[in-house]
Tab-separated table of C-alpha atoms in Angstrom:
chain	number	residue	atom	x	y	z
A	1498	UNK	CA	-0.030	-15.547	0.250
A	1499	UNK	CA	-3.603	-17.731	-1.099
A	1500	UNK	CA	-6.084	-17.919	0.929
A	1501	UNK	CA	-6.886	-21.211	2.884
A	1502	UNK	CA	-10.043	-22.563	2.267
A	1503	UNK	CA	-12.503	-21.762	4.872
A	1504	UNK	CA	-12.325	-24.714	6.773
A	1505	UNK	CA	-8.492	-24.915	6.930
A	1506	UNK	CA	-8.705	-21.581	8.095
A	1507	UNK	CA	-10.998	-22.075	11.105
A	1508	UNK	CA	-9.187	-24.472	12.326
A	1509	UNK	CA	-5.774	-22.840	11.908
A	1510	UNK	CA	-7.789	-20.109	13.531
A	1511	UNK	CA	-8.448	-22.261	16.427
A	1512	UNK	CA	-5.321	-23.903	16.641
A	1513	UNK	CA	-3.531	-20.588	17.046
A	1514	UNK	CA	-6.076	-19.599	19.433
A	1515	UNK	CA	-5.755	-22.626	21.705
A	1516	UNK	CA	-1.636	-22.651	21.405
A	1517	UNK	CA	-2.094	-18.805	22.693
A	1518	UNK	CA	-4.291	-19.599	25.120
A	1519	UNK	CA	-2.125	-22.853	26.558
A	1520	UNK	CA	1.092	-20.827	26.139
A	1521	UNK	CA	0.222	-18.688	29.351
A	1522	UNK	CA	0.177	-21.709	31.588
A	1523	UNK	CA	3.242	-23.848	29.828
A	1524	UNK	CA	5.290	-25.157	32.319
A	1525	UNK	CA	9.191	-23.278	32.403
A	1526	UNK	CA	11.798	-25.182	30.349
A	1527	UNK	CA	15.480	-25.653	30.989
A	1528	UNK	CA	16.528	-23.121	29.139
A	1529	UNK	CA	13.590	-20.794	31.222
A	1530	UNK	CA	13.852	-21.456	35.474
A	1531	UNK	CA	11.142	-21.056	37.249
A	1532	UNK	CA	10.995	-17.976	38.933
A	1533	UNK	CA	11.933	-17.917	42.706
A	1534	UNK	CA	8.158	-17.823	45.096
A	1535	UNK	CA	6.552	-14.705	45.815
A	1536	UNK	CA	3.858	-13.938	48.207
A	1537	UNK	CA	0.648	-15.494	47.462
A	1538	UNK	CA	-1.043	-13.661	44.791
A	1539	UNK	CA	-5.291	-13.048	45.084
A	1540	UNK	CA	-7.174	-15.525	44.286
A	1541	UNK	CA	-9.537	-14.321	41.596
A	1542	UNK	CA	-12.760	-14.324	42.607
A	1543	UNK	CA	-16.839	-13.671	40.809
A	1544	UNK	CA	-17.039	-9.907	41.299
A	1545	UNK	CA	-20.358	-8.630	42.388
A	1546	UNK	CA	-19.889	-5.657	39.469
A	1547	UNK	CA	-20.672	-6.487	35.867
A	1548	UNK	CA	-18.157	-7.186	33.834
A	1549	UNK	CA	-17.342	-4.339	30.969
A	1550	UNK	CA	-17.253	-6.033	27.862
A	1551	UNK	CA	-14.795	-4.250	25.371
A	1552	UNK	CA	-16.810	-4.546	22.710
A	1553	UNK	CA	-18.935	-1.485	24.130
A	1554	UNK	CA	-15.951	0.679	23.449
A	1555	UNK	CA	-15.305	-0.839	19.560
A	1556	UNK	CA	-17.290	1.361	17.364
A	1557	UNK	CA	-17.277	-1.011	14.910
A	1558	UNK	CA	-18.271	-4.299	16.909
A	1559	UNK	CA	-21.349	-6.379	16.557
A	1560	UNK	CA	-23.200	-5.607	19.785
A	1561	UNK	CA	-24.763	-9.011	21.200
A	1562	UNK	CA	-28.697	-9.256	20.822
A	1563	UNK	CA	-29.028	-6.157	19.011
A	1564	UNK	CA	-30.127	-6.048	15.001
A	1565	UNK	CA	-27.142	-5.024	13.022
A	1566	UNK	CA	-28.110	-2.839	10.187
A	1567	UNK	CA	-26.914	-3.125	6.523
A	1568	UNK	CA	-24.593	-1.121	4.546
A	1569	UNK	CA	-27.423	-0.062	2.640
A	1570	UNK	CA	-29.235	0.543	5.296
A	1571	UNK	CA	-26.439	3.277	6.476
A	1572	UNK	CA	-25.520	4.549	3.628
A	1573	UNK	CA	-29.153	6.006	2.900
A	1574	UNK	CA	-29.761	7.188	6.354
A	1575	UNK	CA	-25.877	8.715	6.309
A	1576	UNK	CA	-26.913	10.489	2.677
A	1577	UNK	CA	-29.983	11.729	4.482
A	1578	UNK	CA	-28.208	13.216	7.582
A	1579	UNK	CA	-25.207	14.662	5.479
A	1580	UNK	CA	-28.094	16.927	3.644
A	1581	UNK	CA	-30.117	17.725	6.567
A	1582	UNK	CA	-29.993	21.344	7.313
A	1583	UNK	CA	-32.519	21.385	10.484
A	1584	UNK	CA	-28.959	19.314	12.704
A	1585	UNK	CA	-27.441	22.748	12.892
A	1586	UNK	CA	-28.089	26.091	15.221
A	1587	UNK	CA	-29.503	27.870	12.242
A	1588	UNK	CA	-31.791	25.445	10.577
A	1589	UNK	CA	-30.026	26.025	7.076
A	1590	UNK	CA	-26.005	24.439	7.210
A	1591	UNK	CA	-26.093	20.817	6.438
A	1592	UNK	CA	-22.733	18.941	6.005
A	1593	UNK	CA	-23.601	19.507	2.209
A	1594	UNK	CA	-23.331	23.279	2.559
A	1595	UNK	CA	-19.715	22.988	3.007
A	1596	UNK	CA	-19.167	19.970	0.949
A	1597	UNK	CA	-20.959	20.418	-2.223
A	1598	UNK	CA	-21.225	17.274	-4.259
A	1599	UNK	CA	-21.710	19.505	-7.676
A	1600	UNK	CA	-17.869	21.112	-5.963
A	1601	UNK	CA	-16.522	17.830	-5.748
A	1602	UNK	CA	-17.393	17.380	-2.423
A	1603	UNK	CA	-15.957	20.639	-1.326
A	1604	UNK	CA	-16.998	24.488	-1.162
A	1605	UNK	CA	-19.071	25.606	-3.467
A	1606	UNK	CA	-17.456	29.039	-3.819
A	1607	UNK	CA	-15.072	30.949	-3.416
A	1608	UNK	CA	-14.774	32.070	-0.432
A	1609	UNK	CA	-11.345	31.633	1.343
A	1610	UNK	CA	-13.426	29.659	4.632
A	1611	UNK	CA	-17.179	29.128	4.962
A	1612	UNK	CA	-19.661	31.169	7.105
A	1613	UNK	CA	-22.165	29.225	8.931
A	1614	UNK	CA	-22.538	29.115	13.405
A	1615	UNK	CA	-25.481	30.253	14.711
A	1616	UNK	CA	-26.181	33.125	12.812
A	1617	UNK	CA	-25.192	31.879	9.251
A	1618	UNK	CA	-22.804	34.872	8.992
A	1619	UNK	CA	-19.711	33.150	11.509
A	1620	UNK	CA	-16.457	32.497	9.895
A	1621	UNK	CA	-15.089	28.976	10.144
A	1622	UNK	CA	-12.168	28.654	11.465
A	1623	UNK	CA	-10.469	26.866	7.951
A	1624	UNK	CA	-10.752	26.517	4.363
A	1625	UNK	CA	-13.201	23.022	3.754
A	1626	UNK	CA	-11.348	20.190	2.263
A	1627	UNK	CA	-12.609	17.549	-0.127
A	1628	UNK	CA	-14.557	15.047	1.108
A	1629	UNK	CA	-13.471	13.059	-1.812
A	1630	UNK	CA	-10.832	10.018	-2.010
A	1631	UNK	CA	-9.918	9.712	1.927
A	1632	UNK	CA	-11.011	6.296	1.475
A	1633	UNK	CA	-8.073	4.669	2.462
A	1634	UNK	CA	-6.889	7.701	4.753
A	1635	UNK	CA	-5.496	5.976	7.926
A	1636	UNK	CA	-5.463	7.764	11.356
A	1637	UNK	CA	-2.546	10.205	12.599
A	1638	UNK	CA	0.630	8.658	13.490
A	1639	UNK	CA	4.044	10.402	14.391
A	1640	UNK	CA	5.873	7.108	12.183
A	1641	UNK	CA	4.492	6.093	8.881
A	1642	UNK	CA	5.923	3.683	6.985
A	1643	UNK	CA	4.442	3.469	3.537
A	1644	UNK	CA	3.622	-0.151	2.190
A	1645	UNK	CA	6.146	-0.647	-0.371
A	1646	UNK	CA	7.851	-3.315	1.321
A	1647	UNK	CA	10.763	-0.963	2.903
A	1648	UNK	CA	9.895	0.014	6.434
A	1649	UNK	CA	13.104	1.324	7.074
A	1650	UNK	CA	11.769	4.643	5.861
A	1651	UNK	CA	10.005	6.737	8.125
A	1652	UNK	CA	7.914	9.300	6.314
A	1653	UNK	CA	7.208	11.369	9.955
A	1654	UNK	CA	3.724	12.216	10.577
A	1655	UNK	CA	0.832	11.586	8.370
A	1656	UNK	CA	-2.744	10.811	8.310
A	1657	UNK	CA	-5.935	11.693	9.986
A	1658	UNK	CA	-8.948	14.039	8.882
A	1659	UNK	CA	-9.123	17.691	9.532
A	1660	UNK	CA	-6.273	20.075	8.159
A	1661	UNK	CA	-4.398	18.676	11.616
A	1662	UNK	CA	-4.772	15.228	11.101
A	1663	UNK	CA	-7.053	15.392	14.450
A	1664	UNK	CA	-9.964	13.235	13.416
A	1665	UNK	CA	-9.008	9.166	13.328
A	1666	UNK	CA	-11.792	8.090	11.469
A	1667	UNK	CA	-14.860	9.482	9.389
A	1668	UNK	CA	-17.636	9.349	11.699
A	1669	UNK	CA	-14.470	11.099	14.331
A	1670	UNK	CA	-14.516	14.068	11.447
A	1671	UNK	CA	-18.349	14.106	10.739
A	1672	UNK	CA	-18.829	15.304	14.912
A	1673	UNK	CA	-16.712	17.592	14.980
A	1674	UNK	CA	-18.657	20.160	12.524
A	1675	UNK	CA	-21.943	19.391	14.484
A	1676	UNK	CA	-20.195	20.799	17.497
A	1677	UNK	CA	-17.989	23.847	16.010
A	1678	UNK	CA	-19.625	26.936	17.532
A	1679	UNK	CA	-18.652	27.991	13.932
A	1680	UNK	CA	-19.866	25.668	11.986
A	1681	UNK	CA	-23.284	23.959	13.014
A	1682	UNK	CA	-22.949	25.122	16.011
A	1683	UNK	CA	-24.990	22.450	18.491
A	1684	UNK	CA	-24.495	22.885	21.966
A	1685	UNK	CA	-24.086	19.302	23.006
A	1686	UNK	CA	-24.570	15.835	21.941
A	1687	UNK	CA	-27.770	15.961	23.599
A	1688	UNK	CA	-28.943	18.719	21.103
A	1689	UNK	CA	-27.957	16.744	18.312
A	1690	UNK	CA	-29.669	13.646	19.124
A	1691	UNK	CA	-32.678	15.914	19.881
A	1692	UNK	CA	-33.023	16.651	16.503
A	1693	UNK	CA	-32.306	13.583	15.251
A	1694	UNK	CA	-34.882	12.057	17.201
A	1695	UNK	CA	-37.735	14.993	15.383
A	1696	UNK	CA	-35.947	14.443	11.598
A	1697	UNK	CA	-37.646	12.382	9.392
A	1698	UNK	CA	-35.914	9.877	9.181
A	1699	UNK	CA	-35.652	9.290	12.920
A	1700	UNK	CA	-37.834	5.781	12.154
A	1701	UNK	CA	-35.438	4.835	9.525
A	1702	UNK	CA	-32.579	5.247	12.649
A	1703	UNK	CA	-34.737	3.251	14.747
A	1704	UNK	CA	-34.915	0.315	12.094
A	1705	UNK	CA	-31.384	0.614	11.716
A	1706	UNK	CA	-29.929	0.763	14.949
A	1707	UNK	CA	-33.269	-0.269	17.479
A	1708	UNK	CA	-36.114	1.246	18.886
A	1709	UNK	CA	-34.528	2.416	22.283
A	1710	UNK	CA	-31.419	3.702	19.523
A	1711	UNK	CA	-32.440	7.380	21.575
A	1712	UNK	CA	-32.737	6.559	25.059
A	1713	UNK	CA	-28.738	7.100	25.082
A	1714	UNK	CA	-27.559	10.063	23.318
A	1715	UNK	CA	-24.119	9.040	22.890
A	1716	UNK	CA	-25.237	5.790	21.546
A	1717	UNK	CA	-27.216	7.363	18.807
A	1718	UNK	CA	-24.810	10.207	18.138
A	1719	UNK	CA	-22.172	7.917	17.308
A	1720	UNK	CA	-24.844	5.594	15.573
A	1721	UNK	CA	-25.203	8.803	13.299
A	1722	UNK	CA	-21.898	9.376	12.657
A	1723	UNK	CA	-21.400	5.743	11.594
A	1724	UNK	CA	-24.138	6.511	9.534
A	1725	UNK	CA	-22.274	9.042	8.068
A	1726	UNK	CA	-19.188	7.359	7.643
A	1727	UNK	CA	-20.720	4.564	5.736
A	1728	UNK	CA	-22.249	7.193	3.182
A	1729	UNK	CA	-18.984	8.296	2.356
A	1730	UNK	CA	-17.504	4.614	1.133
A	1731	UNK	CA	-19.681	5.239	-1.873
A	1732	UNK	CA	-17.599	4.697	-4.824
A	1733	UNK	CA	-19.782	6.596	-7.202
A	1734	UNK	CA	-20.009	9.488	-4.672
A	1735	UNK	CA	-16.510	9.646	-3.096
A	1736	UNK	CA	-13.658	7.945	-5.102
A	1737	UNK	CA	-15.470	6.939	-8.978
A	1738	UNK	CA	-11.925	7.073	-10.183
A	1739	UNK	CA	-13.617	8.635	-13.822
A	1740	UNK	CA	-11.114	11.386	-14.916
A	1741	UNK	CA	-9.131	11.943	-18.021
A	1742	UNK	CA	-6.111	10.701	-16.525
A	1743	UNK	CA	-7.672	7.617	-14.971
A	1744	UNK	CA	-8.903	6.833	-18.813
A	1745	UNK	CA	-5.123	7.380	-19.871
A	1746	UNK	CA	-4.014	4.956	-17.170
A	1747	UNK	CA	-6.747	2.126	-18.525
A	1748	UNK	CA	-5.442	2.812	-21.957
A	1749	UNK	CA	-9.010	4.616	-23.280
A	1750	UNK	CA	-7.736	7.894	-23.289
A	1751	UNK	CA	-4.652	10.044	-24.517
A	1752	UNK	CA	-3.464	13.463	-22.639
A	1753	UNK	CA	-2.420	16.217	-25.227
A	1754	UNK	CA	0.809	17.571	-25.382
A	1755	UNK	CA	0.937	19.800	-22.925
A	1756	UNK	CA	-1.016	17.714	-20.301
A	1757	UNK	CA	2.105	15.273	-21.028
A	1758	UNK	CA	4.685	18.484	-20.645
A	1759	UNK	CA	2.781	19.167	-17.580
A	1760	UNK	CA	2.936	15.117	-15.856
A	1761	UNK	CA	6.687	15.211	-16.834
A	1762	UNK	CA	7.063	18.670	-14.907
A	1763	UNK	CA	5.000	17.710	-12.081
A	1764	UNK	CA	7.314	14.104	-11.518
A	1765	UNK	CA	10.604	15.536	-12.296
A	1766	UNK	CA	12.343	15.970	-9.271
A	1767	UNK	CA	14.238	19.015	-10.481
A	1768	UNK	CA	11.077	20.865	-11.545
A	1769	UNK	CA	7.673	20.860	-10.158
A	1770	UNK	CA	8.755	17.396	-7.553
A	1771	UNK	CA	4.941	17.641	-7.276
A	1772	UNK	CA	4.777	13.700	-7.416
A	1773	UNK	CA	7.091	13.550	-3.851
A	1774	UNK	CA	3.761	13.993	-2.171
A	1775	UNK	CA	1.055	14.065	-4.358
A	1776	UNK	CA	2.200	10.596	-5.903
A	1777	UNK	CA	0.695	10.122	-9.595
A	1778	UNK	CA	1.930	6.764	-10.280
A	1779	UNK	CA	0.174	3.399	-9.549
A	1780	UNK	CA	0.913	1.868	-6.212
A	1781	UNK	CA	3.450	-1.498	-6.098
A	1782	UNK	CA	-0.295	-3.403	-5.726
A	1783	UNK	CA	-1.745	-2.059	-9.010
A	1784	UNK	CA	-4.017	0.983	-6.973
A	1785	UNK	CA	-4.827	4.064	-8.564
A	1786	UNK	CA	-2.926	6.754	-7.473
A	1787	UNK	CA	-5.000	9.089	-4.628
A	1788	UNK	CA	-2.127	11.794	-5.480
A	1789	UNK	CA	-1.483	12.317	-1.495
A	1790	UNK	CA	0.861	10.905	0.796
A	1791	UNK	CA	-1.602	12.346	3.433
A	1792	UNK	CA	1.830	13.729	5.250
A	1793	UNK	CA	1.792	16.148	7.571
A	1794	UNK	CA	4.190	19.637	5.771
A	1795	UNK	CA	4.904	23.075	6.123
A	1796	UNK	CA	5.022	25.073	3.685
A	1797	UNK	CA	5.374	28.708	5.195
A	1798	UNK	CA	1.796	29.762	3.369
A	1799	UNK	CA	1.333	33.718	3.007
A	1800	UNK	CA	-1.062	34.684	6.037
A	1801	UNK	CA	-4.292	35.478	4.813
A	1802	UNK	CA	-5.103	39.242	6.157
A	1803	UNK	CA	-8.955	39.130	4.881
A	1804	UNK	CA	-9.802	36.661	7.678
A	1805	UNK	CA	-11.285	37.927	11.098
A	1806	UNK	CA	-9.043	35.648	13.245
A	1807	UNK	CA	-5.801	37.023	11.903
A	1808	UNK	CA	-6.886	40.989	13.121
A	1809	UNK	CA	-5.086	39.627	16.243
A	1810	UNK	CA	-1.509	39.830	14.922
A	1811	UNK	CA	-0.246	37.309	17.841
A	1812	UNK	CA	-2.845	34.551	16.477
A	1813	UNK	CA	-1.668	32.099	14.419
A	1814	UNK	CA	-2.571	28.604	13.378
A	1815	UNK	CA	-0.048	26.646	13.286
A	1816	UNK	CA	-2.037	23.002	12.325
A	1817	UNK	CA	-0.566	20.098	13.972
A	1818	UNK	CA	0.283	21.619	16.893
A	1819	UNK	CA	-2.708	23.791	17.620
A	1820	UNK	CA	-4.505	25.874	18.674
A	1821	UNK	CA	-7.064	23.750	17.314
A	1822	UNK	CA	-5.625	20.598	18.015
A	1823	UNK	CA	-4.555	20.461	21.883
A	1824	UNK	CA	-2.221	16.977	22.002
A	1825	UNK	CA	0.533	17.861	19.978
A	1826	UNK	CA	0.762	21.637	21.693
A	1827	UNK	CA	4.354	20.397	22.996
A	1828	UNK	CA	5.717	19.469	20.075
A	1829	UNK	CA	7.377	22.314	18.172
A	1830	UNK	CA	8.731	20.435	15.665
A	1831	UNK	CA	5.080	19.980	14.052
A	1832	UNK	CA	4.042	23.615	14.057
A	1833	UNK	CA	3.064	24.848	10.596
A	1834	UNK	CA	2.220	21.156	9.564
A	1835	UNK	CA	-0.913	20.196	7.699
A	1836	UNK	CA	-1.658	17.505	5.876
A	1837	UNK	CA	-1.171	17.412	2.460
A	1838	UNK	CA	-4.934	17.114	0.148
A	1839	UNK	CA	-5.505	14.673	-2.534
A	1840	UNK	CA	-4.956	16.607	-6.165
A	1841	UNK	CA	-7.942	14.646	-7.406
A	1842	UNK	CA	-10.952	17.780	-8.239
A	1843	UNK	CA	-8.147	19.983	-7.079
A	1844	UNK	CA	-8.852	22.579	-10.841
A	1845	UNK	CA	-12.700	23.007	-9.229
A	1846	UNK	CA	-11.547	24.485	-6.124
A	1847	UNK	CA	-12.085	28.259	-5.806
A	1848	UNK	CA	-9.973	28.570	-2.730
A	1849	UNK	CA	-6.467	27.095	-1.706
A	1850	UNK	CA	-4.006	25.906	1.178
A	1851	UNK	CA	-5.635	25.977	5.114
A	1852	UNK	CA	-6.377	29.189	4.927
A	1853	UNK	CA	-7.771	29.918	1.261
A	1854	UNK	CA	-5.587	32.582	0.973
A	1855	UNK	CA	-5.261	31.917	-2.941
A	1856	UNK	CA	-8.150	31.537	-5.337
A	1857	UNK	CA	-6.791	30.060	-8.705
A	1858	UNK	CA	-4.615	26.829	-9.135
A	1859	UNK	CA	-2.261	28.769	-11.377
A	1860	UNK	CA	-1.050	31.355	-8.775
A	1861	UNK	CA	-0.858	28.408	-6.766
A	1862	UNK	CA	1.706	26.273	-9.178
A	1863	UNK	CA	3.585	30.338	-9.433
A	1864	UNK	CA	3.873	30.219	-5.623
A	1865	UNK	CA	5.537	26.766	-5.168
A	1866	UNK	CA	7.630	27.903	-8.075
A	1867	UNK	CA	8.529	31.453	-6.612
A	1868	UNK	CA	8.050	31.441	-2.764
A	1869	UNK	CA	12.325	31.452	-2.301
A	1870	UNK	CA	12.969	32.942	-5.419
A	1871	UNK	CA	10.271	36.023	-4.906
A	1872	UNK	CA	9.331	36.135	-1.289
A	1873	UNK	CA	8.424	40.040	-2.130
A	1874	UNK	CA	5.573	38.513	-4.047
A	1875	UNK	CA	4.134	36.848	-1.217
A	1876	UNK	CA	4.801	37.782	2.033
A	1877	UNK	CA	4.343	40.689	3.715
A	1878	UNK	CA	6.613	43.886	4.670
A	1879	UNK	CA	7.684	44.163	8.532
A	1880	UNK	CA	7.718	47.864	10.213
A	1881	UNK	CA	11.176	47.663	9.550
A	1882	UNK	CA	10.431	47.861	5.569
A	1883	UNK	CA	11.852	44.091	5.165
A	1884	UNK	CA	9.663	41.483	3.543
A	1885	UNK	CA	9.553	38.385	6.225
A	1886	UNK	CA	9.076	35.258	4.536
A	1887	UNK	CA	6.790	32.500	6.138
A	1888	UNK	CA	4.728	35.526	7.595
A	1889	UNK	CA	2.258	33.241	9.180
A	1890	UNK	CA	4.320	31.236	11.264
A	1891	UNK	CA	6.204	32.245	14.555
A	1892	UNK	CA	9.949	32.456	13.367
A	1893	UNK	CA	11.376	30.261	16.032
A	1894	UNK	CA	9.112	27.345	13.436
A	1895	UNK	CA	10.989	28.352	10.600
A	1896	UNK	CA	13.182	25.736	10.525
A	1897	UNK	CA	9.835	23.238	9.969
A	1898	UNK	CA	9.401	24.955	6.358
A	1899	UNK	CA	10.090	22.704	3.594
A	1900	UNK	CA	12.695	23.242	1.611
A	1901	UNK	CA	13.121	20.520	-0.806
A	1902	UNK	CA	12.691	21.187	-4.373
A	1903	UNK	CA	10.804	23.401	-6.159
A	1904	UNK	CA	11.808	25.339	-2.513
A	1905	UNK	CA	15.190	26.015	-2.001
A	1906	UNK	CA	16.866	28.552	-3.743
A	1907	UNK	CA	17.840	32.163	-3.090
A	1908	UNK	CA	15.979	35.324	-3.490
A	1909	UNK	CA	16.314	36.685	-7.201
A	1910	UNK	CA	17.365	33.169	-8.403
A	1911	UNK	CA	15.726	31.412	-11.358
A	1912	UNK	CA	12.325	30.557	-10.209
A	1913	UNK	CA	11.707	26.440	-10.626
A	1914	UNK	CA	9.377	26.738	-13.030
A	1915	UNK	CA	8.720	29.244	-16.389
A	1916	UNK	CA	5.198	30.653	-17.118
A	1917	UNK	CA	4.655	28.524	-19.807
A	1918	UNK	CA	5.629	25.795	-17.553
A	1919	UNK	CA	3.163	26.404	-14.954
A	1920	UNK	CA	0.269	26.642	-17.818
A	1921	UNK	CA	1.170	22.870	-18.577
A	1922	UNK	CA	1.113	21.770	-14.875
A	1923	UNK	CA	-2.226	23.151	-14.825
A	1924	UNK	CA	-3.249	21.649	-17.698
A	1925	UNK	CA	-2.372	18.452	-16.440
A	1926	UNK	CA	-4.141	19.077	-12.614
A	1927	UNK	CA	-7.433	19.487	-15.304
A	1928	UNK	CA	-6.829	15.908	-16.004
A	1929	UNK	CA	-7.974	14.832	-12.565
A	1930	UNK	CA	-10.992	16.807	-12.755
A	1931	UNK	CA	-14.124	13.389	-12.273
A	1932	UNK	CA	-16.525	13.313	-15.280
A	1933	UNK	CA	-19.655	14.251	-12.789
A	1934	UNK	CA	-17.761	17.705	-12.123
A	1935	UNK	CA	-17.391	18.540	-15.797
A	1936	UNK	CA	-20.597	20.510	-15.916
A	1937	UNK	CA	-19.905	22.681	-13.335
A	1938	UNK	CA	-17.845	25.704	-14.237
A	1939	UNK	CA	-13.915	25.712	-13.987
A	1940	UNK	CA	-12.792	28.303	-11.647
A	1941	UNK	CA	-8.973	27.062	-11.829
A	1942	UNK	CA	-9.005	29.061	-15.370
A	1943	UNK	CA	-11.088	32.445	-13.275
A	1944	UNK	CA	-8.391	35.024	-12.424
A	1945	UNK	CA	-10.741	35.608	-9.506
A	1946	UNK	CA	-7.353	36.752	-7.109
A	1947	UNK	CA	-5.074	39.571	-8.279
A	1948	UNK	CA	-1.592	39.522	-8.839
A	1949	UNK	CA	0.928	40.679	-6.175
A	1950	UNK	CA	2.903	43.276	-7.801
């Protein structure tokens, strides 16, 4: 639809508004009665109280008589938070520790979660994600409908940040670490702010947001997490778009042979079916592909017996519907859902799935290929000397599993995918490696996890 020029479209704008506005007091037509009297209702009257204005809950509005500051303005002072190890318990985890930007935005090792809290030594409580191409990630819903033109489909839940989808926006997700007792491990808002208001930078937060920005520690907690939020809508930092394949899709560059083998396995619907939720193709507007739906799956990963939590053999995180995240705890049907990560970087990662209980993309690719066909390989033995598949999730969530190709098949069937075949899906996943991470080492070809017999 073109645009109107600007002054058509104020005064459609106002037109619309004053038709709204009039429709509330339109007299009833024919076709409408008036409805029968009712006792008098109150006369409104000035209330002695102030009024709320709902702007004060928007944490995006323009707050009246206040300087606003500029995306530039919070993009430095977000950069300058994000790296600031004295915000946390220990004086050494920034948000940077966790999400390197020489890793992509992610760990920087390869360790299956991070250690941090107050003592530097606590695990956290899940693998760290990507920071990187969540730029159009929308908040959790139960219904998404993608925009392809067909809402008819209903692709179930999707969205939000965190493994869970918990987090609706980015300066939601950037609190939430500042708060883990295993992560920075702050007490309260309060302590936050406190050291905001000592960092260097508390002057340029001042200048951005207003001198009395720290007379309300709410107010300049969230003003930091905007802050935050606004550093990561960088382009060059967060979504540059600059790998091999996004040369090959402008036309400047050509994938070898078995990169192509690999992009036909991961598409084909009968093979990898990578593409089902990790989408590689261009969206209907011309987009580059963020390779993530951002849906909410189970997958029935391998529980990972190195991590403290799991000593307790009746603990199990189950993603969507807790123990972390507390709204959803009464909805069965979302336990062992998490939300599926963008491919994008995914050959510098050291550490895989929720629970980084796999540490090289190839015995990744081998376990979507084998997890029905081989379940000795990956899940554990019961007392009863019987390998229980989906060994991390309660068994009355089974039925959540996924099951649609590469899954399906029978144990001691033809796995969905050859050796050789899962070398060329790798090789392809290398293709979506951005050029700034090409000096850093490539731990997708380490071998850094052994082999289940």
């Amino acid at each position: 639809m073109p645009r109107l020029p600007r002054r058509a479209a104020l005064l459609a704008a106002a037109a619309l508004l004053v038709a709204l506005l009039g429709g509330c007091e339109r007299a009833p037509t024919a076709s409408a009665p008036a409805p029968a009297p009712a006792e008098a209702a109150p006369v409104p009257t000035a209330s002695t109280e102030p009024a709320h204005p709902a702007y004060l809950d928007a944490p995006y509005a323009v707050l009246p008589g206040r300087k606003q500051p500029t995306p530039a303005q919070l993009g430095e002072l977000g950069r300058r938070i994000f790296f600031d190890g004295s915000l946390s318990a220990s004086g050494q985890a920034s948000c940077a520790s966790c999400h390197d930007p020489k890793h992509a935005w992610g760990p920087p090792n390869a360790l299956s979660v991070q250690l941090a809290g107050p003592d530097g030594r606590t695990e956290g409580p899940r693998a760290v994600p990507s920071l990187r191409y969540l730029q159009t990630l929308t908040a959790f819903t139960e219904h998404h409908h993608d925009n392809d033109g067909d809402d008819s489909v209903d692709a179930g839940p999707t969205g939000g940040r965190m493994w869970d989808g918990r987090a609706g926006s980015a300066h939601e997700q950037a609190a939430l670490p500042l708060l883990s007792p295993a992560e920075m491990a702050n007490a309260s808002v309060e302590e936050v702010v406190g050291k905001l208001e000592h960092a260097a930078y508390a002057g340029d937060m001042r200048a951005a947001f207003g001198d009395e920005v720290f007379a309300d520690p709410k107010m300049a907690f969230r003003a930091a997490g905007l802050a935050l939020e606004a550093f990561q809508q960088s382009p060059t930092d967060f979504y540059p778009f600059s790998s091999k394949y996004d040369a090959a899709l402008r036309g400047k560059a050509a994938l070898s042979p078995a990169e192509m083998r690999g992009l036909a396995l991961f598409n084909a619907e009968d093979k990898g079916n990578c593409a089902s939720c990790h989408i590689s193709e261009r969206t209907p507007d011309g987009a580059f592909p963020l390779f993530s739906d951002f849906g909410q799956i189970a997958l029935g990963v391998p529980r990972n017996r190195k991590l403290a939590a799991n000593a307790d053999p009746e603990y199990h995180d189950m993603g969507v519907c807790g123990p972390i995240r507390t709204d959803m705890k009464d909805h069965p049907e979302y336990c062992g859902l998490f939300r599926t990560p963008s491919l994008r970087n995914v050959a510098v990662r050291q550490s895989f799935f929720h629970n980084g209980v796999f540490h090289s993309l190839e015995e990744v690719i081998r376990f979507y290929a084998q997890r029905d066909t081989a379940p000795q390989r990956w899940y554990a033995r019961g007392k009863d000397g019987k390998v229980h598949p989906y060994d991390d999730l309660p068994a009355q969530y089974h039925a959540n599993v996924n099951t649609d190709p590469p899954f399906g098949q029978k144990p001691g069937g033809k796995p969905a995918l050859s050796e050789a075949e899962i070398r060329d899906v790798a090789a392809f996943l290398r293709t979506l490696t951005d050029a700034d991470q090409h000096d850093a080492p490539d731990p997708g070809a380490l071998r850094t996890a052994a082999r289940r017999p």
